[in-house]
Coordinates of C-alpha atoms and ligand atoms in Angstrom, one line a residue:
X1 CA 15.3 11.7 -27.4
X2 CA 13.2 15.0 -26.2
X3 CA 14.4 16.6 -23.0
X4 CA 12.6 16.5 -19.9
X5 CA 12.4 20.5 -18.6
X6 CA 13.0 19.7 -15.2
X7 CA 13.3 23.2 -13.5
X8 CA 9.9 24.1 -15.2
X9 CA 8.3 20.8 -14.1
X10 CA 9.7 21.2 -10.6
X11 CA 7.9 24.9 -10.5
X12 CA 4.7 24.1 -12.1
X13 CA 4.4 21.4 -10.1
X14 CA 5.1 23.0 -6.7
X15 CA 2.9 25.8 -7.9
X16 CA 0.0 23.6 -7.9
X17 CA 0.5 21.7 -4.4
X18 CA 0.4 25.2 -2.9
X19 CA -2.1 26.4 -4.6
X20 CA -3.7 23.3 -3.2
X21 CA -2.4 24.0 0.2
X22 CA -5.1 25.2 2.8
X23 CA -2.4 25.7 5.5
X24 CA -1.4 22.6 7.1
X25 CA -3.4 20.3 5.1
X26 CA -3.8 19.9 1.1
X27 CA -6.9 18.9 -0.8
X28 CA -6.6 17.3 -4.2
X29 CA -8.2 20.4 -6.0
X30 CA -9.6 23.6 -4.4
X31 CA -11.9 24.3 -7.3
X32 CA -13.5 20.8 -6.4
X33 CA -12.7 19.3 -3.2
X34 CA -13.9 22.2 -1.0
X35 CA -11.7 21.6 2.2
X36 CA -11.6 18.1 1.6
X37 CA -8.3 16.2 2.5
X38 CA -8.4 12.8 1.2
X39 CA -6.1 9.4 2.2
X40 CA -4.2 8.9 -0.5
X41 CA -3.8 11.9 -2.7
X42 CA -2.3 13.7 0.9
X43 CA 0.2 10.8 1.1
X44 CA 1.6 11.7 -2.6
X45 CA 1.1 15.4 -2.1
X46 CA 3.6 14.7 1.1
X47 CA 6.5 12.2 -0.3
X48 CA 6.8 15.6 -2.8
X49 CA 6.6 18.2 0.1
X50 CA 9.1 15.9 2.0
X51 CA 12.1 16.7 -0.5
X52 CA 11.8 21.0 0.1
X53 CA 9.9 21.0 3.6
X54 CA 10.1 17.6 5.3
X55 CA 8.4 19.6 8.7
X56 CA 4.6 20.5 6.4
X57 CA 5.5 16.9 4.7
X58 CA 4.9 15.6 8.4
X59 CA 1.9 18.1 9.3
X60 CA 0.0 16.6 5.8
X61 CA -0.3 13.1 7.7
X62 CA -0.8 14.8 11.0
X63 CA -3.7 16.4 9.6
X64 CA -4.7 13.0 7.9
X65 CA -4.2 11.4 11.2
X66 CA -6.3 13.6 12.7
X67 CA -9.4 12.4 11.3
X68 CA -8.9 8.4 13.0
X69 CA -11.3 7.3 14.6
X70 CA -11.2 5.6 17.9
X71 CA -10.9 2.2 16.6
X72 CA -8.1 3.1 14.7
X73 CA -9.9 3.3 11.5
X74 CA -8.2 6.5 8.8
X75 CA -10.6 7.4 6.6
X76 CA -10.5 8.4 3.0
X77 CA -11.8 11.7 3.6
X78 CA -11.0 14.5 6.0
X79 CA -13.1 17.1 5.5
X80 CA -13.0 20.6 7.2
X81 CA -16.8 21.7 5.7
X82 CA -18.0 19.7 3.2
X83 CA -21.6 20.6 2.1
X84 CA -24.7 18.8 2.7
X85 CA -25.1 17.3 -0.5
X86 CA -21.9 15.8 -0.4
X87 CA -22.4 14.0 2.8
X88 CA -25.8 12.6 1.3
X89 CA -24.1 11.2 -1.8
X90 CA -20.6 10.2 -0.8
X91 CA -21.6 9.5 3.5
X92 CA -19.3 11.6 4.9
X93 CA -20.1 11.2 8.9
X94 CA -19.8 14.5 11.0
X95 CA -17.1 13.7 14.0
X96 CA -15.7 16.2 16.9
X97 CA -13.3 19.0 16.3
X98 CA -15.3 20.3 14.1
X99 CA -13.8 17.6 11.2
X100 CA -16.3 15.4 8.9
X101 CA -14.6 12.4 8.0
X102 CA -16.0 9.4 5.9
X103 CA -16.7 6.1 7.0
X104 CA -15.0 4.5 5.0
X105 CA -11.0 4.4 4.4
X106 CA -8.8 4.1 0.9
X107 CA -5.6 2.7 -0.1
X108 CA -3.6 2.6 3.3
X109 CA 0.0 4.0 1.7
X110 CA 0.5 6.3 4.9
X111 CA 3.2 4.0 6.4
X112 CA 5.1 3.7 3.2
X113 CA 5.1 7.4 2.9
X114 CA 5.8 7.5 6.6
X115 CA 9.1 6.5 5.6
X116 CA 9.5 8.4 2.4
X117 CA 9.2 11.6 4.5
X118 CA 11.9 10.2 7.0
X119 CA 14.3 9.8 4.5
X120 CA 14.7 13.6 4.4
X121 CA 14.6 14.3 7.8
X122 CA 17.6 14.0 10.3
X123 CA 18.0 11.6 12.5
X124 CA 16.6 13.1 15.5
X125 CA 13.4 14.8 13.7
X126 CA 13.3 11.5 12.0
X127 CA 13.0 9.8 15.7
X128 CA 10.3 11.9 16.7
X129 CA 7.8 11.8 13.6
X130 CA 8.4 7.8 13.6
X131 CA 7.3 8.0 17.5
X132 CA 4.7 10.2 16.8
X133 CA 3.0 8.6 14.3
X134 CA 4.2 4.8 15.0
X135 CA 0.8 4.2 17.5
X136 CA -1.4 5.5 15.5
X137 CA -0.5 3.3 12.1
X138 CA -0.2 0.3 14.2
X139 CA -3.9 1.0 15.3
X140 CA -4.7 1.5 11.7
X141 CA -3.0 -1.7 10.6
X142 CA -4.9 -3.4 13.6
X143 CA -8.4 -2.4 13.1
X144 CA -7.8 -3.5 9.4
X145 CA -6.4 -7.0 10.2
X146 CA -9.1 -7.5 12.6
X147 CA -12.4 -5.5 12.0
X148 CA -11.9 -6.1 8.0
X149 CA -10.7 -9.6 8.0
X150 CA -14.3 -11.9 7.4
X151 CA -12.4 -15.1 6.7
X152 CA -9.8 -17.4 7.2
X153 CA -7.8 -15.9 3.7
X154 CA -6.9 -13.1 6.6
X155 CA -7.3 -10.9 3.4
X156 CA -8.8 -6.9 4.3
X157 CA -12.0 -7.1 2.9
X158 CA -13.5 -3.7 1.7
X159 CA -17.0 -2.5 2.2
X160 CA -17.5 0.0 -0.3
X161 CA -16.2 0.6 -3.8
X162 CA -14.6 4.0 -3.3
X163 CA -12.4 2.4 -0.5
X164 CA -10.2 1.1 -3.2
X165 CA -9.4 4.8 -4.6
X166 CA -10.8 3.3 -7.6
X167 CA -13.9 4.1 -7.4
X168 CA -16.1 2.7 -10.6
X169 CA -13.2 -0.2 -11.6
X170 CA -15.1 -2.6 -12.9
X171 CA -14.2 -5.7 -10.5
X172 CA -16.1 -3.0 -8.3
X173 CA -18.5 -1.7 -11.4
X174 CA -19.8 -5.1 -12.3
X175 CA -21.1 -6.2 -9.0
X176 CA -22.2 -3.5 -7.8
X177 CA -24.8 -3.2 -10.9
X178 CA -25.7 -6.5 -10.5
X179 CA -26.3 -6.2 -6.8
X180 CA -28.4 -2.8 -7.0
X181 CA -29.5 -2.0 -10.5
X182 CA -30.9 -5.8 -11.6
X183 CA -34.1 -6.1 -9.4
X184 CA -32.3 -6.4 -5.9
X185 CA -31.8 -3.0 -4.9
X186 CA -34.3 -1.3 -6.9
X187 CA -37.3 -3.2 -7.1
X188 CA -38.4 -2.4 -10.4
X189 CA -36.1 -2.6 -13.2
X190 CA -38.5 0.4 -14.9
X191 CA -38.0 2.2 -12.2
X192 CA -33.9 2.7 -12.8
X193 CA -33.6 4.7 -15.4
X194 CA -35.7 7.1 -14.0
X195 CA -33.5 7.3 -10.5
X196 CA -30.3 7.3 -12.7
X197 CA -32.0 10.5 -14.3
X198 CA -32.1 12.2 -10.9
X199 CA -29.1 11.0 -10.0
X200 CA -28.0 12.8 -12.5
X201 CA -29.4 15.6 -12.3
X202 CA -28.6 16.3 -8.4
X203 CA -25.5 15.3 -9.9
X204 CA -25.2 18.7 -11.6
X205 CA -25.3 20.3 -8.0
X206 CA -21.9 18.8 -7.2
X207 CA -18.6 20.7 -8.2
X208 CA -17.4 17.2 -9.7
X209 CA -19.8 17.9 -13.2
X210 CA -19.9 21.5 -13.5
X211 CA -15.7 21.3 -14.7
X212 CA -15.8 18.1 -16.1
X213 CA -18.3 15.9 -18.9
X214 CA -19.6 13.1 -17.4
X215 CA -18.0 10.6 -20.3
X216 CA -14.9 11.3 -18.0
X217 CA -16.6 10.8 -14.6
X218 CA -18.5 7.6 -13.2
X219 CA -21.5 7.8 -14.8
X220 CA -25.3 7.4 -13.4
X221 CA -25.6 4.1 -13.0
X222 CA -22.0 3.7 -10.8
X223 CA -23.2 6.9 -8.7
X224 CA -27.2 5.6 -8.3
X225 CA -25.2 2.0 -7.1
X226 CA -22.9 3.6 -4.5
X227 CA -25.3 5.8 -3.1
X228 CA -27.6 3.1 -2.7
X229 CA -24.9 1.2 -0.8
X230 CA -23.7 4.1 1.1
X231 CA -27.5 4.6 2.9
X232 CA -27.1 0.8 3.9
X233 CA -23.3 1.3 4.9
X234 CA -25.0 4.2 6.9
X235 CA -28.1 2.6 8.5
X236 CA -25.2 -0.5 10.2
X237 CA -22.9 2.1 10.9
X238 CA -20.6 1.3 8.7
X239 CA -19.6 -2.0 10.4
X240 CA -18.2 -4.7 8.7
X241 CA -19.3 -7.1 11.1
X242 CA -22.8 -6.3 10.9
X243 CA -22.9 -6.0 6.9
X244 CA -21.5 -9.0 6.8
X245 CA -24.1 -11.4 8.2
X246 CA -27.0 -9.0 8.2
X247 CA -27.2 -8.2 4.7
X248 CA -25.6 -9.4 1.5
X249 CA -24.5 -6.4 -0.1
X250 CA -21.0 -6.6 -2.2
X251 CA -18.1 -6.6 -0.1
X252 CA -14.7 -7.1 -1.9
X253 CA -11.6 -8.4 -0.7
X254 CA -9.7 -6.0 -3.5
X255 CA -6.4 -6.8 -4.6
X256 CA -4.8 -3.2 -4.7
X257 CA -5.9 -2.1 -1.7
X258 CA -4.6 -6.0 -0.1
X259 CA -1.1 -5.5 -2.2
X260 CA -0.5 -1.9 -0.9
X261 CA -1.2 -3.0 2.8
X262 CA 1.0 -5.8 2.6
X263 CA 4.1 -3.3 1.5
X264 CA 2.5 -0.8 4.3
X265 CA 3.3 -3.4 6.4
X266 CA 6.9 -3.9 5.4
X267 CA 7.1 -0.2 5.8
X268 CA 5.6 -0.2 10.0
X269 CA 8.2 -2.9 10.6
X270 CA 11.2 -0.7 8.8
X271 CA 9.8 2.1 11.3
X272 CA 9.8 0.1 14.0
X273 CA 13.5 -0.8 13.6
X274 CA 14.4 2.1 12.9
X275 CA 12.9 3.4 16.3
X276 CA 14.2 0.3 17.6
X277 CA 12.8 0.4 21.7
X278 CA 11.0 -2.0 23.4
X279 CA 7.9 0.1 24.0
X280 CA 7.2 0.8 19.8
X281 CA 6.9 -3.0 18.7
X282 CA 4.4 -4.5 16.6
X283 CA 2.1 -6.4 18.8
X284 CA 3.0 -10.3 18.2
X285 CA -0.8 -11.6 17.7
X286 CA -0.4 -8.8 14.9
X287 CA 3.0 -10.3 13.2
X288 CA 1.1 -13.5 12.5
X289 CA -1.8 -11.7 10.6
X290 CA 0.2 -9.7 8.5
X291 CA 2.2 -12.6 7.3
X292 CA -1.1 -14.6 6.2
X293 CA -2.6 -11.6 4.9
X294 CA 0.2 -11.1 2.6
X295 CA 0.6 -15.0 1.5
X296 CA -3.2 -14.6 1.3
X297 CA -2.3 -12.1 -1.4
X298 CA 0.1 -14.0 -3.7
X299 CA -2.0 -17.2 -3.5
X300 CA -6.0 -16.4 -2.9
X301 CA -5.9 -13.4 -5.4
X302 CA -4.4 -15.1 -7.7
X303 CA -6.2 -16.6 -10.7
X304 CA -4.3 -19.3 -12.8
X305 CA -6.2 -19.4 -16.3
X306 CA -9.6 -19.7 -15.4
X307 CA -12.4 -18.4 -17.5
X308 CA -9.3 -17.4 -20.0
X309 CA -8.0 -14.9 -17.5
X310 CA -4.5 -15.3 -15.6
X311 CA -3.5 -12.9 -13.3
X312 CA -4.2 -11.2 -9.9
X313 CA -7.6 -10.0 -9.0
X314 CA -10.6 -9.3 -6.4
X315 CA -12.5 -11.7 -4.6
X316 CA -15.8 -12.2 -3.4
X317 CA -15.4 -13.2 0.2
X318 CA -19.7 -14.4 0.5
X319 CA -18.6 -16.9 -2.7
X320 CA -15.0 -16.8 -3.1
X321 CA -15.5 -16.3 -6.6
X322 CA -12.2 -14.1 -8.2
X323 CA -13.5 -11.6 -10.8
X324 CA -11.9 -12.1 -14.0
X325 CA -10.9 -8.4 -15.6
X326 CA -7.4 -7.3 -16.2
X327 CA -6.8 -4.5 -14.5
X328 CA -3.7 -1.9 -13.3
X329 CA -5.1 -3.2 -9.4
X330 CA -3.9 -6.6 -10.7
X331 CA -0.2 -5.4 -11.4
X332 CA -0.2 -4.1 -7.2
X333 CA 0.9 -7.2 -6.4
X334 CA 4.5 -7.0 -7.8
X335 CA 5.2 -4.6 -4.6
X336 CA 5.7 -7.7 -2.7
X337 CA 5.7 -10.7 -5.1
X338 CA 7.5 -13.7 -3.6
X339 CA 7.3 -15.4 -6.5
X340 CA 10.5 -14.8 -9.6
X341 CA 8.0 -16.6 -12.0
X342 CA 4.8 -14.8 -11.1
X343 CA 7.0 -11.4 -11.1
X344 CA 8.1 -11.9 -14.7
X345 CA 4.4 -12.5 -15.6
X346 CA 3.1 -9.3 -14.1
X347 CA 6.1 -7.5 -16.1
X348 CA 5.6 -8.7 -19.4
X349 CA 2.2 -7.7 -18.8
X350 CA 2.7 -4.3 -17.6
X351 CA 5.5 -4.1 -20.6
X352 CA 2.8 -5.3 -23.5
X353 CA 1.8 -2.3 -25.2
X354 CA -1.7 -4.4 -26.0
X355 CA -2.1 -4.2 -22.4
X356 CA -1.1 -1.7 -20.3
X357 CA 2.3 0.0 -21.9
X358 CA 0.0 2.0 -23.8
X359 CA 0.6 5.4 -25.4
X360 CA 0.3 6.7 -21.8
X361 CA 0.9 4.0 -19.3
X362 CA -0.5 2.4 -17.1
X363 CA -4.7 2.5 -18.2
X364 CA -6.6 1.5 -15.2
X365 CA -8.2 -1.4 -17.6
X366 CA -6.0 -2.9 -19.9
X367 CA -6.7 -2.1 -23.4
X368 CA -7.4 -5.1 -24.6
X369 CA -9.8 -6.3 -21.7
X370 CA -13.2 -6.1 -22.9
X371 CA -14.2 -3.9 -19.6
X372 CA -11.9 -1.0 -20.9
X373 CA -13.2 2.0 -21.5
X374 CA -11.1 5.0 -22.8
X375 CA -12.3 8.0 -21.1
X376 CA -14.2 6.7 -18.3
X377 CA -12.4 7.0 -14.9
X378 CA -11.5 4.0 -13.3
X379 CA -12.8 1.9 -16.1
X380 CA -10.1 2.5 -18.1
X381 CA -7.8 5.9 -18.1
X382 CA -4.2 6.5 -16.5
X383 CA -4.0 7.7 -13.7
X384 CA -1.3 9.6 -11.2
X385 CA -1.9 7.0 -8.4
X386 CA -1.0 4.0 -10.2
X387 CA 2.0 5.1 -11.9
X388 CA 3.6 6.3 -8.4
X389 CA 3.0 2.9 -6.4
X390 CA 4.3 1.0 -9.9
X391 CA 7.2 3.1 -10.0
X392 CA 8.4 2.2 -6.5
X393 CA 7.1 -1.4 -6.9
X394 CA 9.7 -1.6 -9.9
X395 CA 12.6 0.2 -8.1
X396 CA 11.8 -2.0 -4.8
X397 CA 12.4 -4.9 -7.1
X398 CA 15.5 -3.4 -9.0
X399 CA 14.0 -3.4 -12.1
X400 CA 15.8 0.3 -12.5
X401 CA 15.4 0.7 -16.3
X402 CA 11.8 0.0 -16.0
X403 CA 11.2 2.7 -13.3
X404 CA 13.2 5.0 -15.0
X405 CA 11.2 4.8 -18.5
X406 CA 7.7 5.0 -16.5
X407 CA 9.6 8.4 -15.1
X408 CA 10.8 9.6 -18.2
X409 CA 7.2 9.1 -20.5
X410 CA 5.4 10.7 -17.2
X411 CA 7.4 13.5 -17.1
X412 CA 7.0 14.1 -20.9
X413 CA 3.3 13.4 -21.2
X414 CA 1.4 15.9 -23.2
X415 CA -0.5 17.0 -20.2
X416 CA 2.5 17.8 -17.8
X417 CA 1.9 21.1 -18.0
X418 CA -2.0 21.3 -17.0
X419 CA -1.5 18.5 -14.2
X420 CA -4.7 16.8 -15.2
X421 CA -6.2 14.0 -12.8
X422 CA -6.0 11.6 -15.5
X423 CA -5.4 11.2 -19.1
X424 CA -6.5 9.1 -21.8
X425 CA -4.6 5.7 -21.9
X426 CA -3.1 6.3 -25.8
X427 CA -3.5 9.9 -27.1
X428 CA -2.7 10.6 -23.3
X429 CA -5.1 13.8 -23.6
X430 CA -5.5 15.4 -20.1
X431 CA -8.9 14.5 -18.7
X432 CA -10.5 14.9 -16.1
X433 CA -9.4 18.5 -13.7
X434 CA -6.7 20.4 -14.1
X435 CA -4.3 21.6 -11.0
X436 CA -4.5 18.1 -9.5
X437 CA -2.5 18.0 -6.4
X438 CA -1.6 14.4 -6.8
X439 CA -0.4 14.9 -10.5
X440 CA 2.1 17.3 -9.3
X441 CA 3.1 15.3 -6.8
X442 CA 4.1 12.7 -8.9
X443 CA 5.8 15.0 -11.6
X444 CA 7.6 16.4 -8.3
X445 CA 9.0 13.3 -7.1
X446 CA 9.3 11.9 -10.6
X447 CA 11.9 14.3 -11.7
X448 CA 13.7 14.4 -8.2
X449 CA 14.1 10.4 -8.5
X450 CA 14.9 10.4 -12.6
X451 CA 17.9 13.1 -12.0
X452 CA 19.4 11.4 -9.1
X453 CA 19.3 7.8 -10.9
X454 CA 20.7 9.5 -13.8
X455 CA 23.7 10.5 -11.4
X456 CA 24.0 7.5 -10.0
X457 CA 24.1 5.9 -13.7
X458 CA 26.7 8.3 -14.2
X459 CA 28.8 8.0 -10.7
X460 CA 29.1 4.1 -12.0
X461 CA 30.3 4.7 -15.5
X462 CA 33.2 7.0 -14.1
X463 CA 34.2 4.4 -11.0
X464 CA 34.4 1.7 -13.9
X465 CA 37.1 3.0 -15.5
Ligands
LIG501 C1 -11.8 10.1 -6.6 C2 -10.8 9.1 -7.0 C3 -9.9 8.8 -5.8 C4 -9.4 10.1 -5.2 C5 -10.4 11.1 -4.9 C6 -9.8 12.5 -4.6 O1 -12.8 9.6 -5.8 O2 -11.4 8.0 -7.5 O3 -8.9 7.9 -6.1 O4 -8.7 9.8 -4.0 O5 -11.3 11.3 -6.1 O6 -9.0 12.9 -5.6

């Protein structure tokens, strides 16, 4: 079996998250990203940080948290001056303190990484970040289970594709295209391909295609859809009331982003007993919501062999049709799965090298699904993202062996070295950037958690004998 170079994983990797560091905040990639923190990628970036410096660890989702907005809403992108075109294409909003932050949020991990920070601090600095930052997720979790919930499910419902940090999936991808590219939208079908063709080329004025082919990225049609959505998102302010029953745009209840909050939930309460006073306690009308949001989750989202698919997926709230492709979003759900029988389901699926144990785990797409595309972003490569939240999904449910593996062909993927955002789901050729913040992250934590399980492994042969 090859051996994993720790130490010179460790170093590349902390090479690139401060080369990525703009001094108390981290963007993904400062080639691309300009001075653009975003939701997610910070949170990985600060579960690494959290095992040398747990005190920046804590300013990385200070800074995030500086960018809420007064109803509580975190959005996916903090930005500290993004350029023009950029706000046209991707509706960034311009707020006070001199910070431009999307309207729109991603993924909300920051209370699980709340904790993964806390576990390296003392008990007293531990204390004081859970105090400090306990408000403001509650407010988060709040505006979510109320602004975001458009239906008795209780499910969060998402207003714009990118919100589920997977930006041209195709549970996303497919009715989007429908919605703006088949006569609705655009009013001419002839008239399409021409706007994709400026799409594309004002495309060329963004960092994103100058480093990368567009075979890697979304490609016209995705971005012409989204931006079309963004301007309406714009024109109702981004409000989910008022999209909801003044126009009939897509709107998703999407079933990563709903399985990540339901563990982000698990995570506020561990921080609230962990502060354990009166005065830092889940409000009670929220307890209820969360608990129907989550059993929302494990019995709305999931799909039992209908239209030959099986298996968790999104949801169209305006139908309550479920959207039958098989992807990594779909495996979330094992992060709280009630279910033993549903669980073993979602493993062997993970675990099927036809599916998603591919050359380089886990595709966004499964190989097999007829949506998969190999190079394409969301629509089918392997990204850092989903391999972190699987890998504490399968520890959380002491599937140890599992976890460990997913660490072990991580850390020895051909494109450790270059950090790539992504890689191709079977050669598992680096794709996409190089120097991605949120790569190294996960190599970071990934060899941290693979050495101390291999002590642990080896603390219980000795004590056996
Ligand atoms: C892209 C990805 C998203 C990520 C962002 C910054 O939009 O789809 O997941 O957070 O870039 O890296």
């Amino acid at each position: 079996m090859a051996m994993i170079d720790h130490e010179g994983i460790t170093d590349r990797s902390l090479e690139i998250i401060e080369a990525n560091d703009m001094g108390g905040f981290s963007v993904p990639n400062a080639q691309i990203f300009g001075r653009s923190q975003f939701l997610w990628d910070s949170c990985l970036v600060a579960e690494a940080m959290a095992y040398y410096d747990p005190e920046r660890a804590a300013q990385e989702i200070r800074s995030l948290l500086q960018g809420q907005q007064p109803n509580g809403m975190v959005p996916n992108e903090v930005s500290r001056n993004s350029s023009a075109a950029q706000r046209r294409l991707f509706g960034t909003e311009v707020s006070g303190d001199g910070l431009v932050t999307s309207g729109i949020t991603q993924p909300p991990l920051i209370a699980r990484t709340v904790v993964g920070i806390g576990k390296h601090m003392g008990v007293d600095d531990r204390q004081k970040f859970y105090q400090e930052v306990f408000p403001k997720l509650v407010r988060y979790h709040e505006w979510l289970l109320t602004d975001r919930v458009v239906d008795s499910t209780g499910l969060i419902a998402l207003i714009h594709p990118y919100e589920s940090g997977m930006d041209n999936i195709p549970t996303w991808r497919i009715p989007m295209h429908e919605y703006w590219l088949n006569g609705r939208g655009i009013n001419s079908r002839l008239q399409y391909p021409a706007m994709a063709r400026v799409t594309g080329a004002y495309r060329l004025l963004l960092a994103d295609l100058r480093h990368v082919p567009i075979e890697q990225r979304s490609d016209n049609e995705d971005v012409l859809s989204s931006f079309l959505h963004t301007r309406v998102l714009k024109r109702h302010r981004y409000d989910m009331e008022e999209l909801w029953q003044r126009t009939d745009i897509p709107v998703q209840q999407d079933v990563g982003f709903n399985a990540v909050f339901a563990d982000a939930n698990e995570a506020l309460f561990e921080i609230q007993e962990e502060i354990n006073q009166d005065t830092y306690c889940v409000p009670e009308g929220l307890v209820s919501k969360i608990g129907k949001q989550r059993d929302s989750l494990h019995t709305v989202l999931w799909q039992a062999d209908l239209g030959g698919f099986s298996g968790y997926t999104n949801r169209d709230p305006r139908t309550g049709n479920l959207i039958s492709v098989n992807t990594a979003a779909g495996l979330l759900p094992l992060l709280t799965e009630p279910n033993e029988k549903r669980r073993n389901f979602l493993l062997e699926r993970l675990y099927d090298q036809e599916q998603f144990w591919t050359g380089m785990p886990i595709p966004s797409v499964a190989i097999d699904d007829e949506q998969h595309n190999e190079t394409a972003y969301w629509r089918g490569v392997s990204w850092p993202f989903v391999r972190f939240i699987m890998e504490k999904a399968l520890t959380k449910i002491g599937d140890d062996i599992g976890a460990q593996e997913l660490r072990r062909i991580t850390l020895l993927r051909p494109s450790e070295p270059v950090k790539s955002e992504y890689d191709h789901p079977i050669t598992g050729e680096p794709l996409g950037i190089f120097g991605f913040g949120p790569s190294a992250a996960q190599d970071a934590v990934f060899s941290q958690r693979y050495r101390s399980a291999m002590r642990h492994a080896r603390h219980r042969c000795t004590s056996h004998k």
